[in-house]
Amino acid sequence: MKNKHRAAIGLFLSVLWISSSLNAQSLNLSGYVRNGTGVLTQGDHAYSMLQNTLSLNLEHSRGNVAFKANPYLYHYSDRDLELGLREAYLDIYFDSIDLRIGKQQIIWGKADGVFITDIISPKDLREFLLLDFVEIRIGITALKADYYLGNHTVELVWIPAFTPTRMPEENSIWRATPDFPIQPAFDYSEKEIKETLENSEVFAKYSALTSMIDFEIMAGYAWDDDPTLHTAKTMDPNTHQLTSLLITPRHHRLSLLGGSVSVPAGGFVFRSEGAYYRDKYFQSSDPNLSDGVLKKNYLHVLLGTDYTLWEVKLSAQFIQQAILSYDEQIVQDEFENTMTFLASKDFLRETLRVEWFSYLGLNHRDALIRPRITYNLADGFEIRTGANIFVGSEGKFGQYDDNDMVVAKVKYSF
Amino acid sequence: MTVRTIQILFAIGWIAASPFVSAVSSEETITGLQVIEKVYNRPAGKDMQADLTMTLINSRGDQRVRKIKQFTKDFGEMEKKIMFFVSPADVRNTSFMNWSYDKEGKNDDQWIYLPALKKVKRISSDSKSDYFMGSDFTYDDLGDRHPAEDSHALLQEETVNGEDCYVVESIPKEEEYMYSRTVTWIIKDKWIGLKKAFYDEDEELLKILTVKNYEKIKGYWIILQTEMHNVQKDHRTKMELENVIIDSGIPDNKFTERMMRRGLK
């Protein structure tokens, strides 16, 4: 571990040295240092988070080429130092075409805090959905080509190697435990996707930004970022009792077609986004199924609006996930409805922001409520305090009912 | 709008053009509306780029500085503007694009690119009474207010800082507007608004805009330094334009989503 620390610190010092050496050649160095502390409000008030972060952005451009690298360092009190590279890519600009090659975050769609057509960059869910969105998206190695005609854009993305969702670790408070009748055994031998050309992912998007409407139409041939848990059961032939369960996580191919629009109307901005997923796998409780899963087509849609009333920025979204040709044995509901609400207001000449964001799960009557206050003590220096309150006993948010917490963050940007 | 938008970032970049001056039948009979219309319709450059520094100063003298690089271009019946935020560090690489239209009643189209979200978001342009980046300028102060939106009266003529000025009172036709009236001092031979007083809904003096420096660049009078003073809160915002370049032939594709994402590279 000490060696890891030394390597990480050595690398960062090298980055800083290179930065200062190249400064004369207009290397742009920016980033932030942040401390985050979270305390659970229940039980023995354990720390939910004790994290120090250093994130650097190194950017340089010369003529029609540019690069960006975003190394980051997470320091925890109870975990190994984590050194990562969120992005590291090269840009080449032509008259009507831009190419981006390397590790990058690609974000599509008009939804806020909901992932519908925004599935290119997989998610880091180690802290559930509580990280800043730029930290939830995992950078992926890709070739991205954009062709521009005025305010119309055609974008093609090729991802040579699959990256799955990063799930919470074994002992994490965010680790969701599926409800099995007996203790299962796991076989992870089929979880990896071999890095071959055949296993690459491709996405395409046509988008336009016009006075009347902004829209995107997209299609993708991808892998499901979340593994399907194939379940093999062994029954006692005499008692017909379940004697063993073997869970085999496996990623499956997925194709999707989707789009999003954003339309201004008076003081409102209306947004919508939707995607049709073909061949998505769902868990089933049907005892006759050999591996406990069913393949179905699936719709994920959103309607939302933004409005400002008495200088309070308001936003509401309704989201529905619908499994087509539904089978009653599927564990997930046929229709799963969620809403989000955001209200925020700035005070003291935009140095103080009071914000309220919430997810509401309508099926399970659960919720995640996130009030927070951010104060800019000086330019680029902010103090944030808030809470993450989980309501309910089941559902996506209710399952974390014991994880209510208060959080404080201090961040210096440079 | 044309280059005017950036000039109006100084809250009234009243720049006159001599052809319009001569179009007036007689200075003695000029009305308040004519003064404002001629200023509104003044010719200006086809495009403009500049570095804008905005300094916010509170009653204790504490300062906060915002730096912006901006580009504006006239597309005939519409004007496009794109702004790139340079500092402070926590807003760096944020960009804002505005398309405004000559057609009366047509709202501006606005988008913002937030690097933290890596998304270009359309935003409503309806909140014109909101203050811009915590400054003393509202979005409407910075915009291009059509003369037909107010009733104008020429109050008198005065000499300010050695300049002969028309003094015009403008009263909004909209009852719920944030100002009950404004009074503007406009230099006669340059048609620059040298000073403007804003009165709140209770008819109390709220803010005073003062032009500190202006120059003729490529044949156009450009206001380079101005200050808005909120007299009720004793808060000031200074705006300074540097590196002003006019008619450099900014390409049309500067005002696109592509450039919002790319930034100043």
XYZ file of C-alpha atoms in Angstrom, chain A residues 343-348 351-357 370-376 382-387 407-410:
30
model
C -36.003 23.915 -6.730
C -33.061 26.255 -6.338
C -32.616 29.911 -5.529
C -29.555 32.129 -5.394
C -29.042 34.747 -2.711
C -26.363 37.313 -1.847
C -22.755 33.555 -3.589
C -25.351 31.523 -1.669
C -27.453 28.828 -3.299
C -30.234 26.909 -1.588
C -31.280 23.790 -3.453
C -33.777 20.984 -3.043
C -33.610 17.942 -5.299
C -31.326 16.042 -1.183
C -31.511 19.510 0.367
C -28.265 21.460 0.253
C -26.802 24.899 0.750
C -23.708 26.096 -1.105
C -21.830 29.227 -0.118
C -19.016 30.775 -2.141
C -17.184 26.880 -1.901
C -18.590 25.316 1.223
C -21.492 22.965 0.824
C -23.645 21.307 3.423
C -26.662 19.145 2.939
C -28.389 15.872 3.582
C -22.782 15.792 4.303
C -20.326 18.687 4.236
C -17.928 19.500 1.416
C -15.276 22.151 0.982
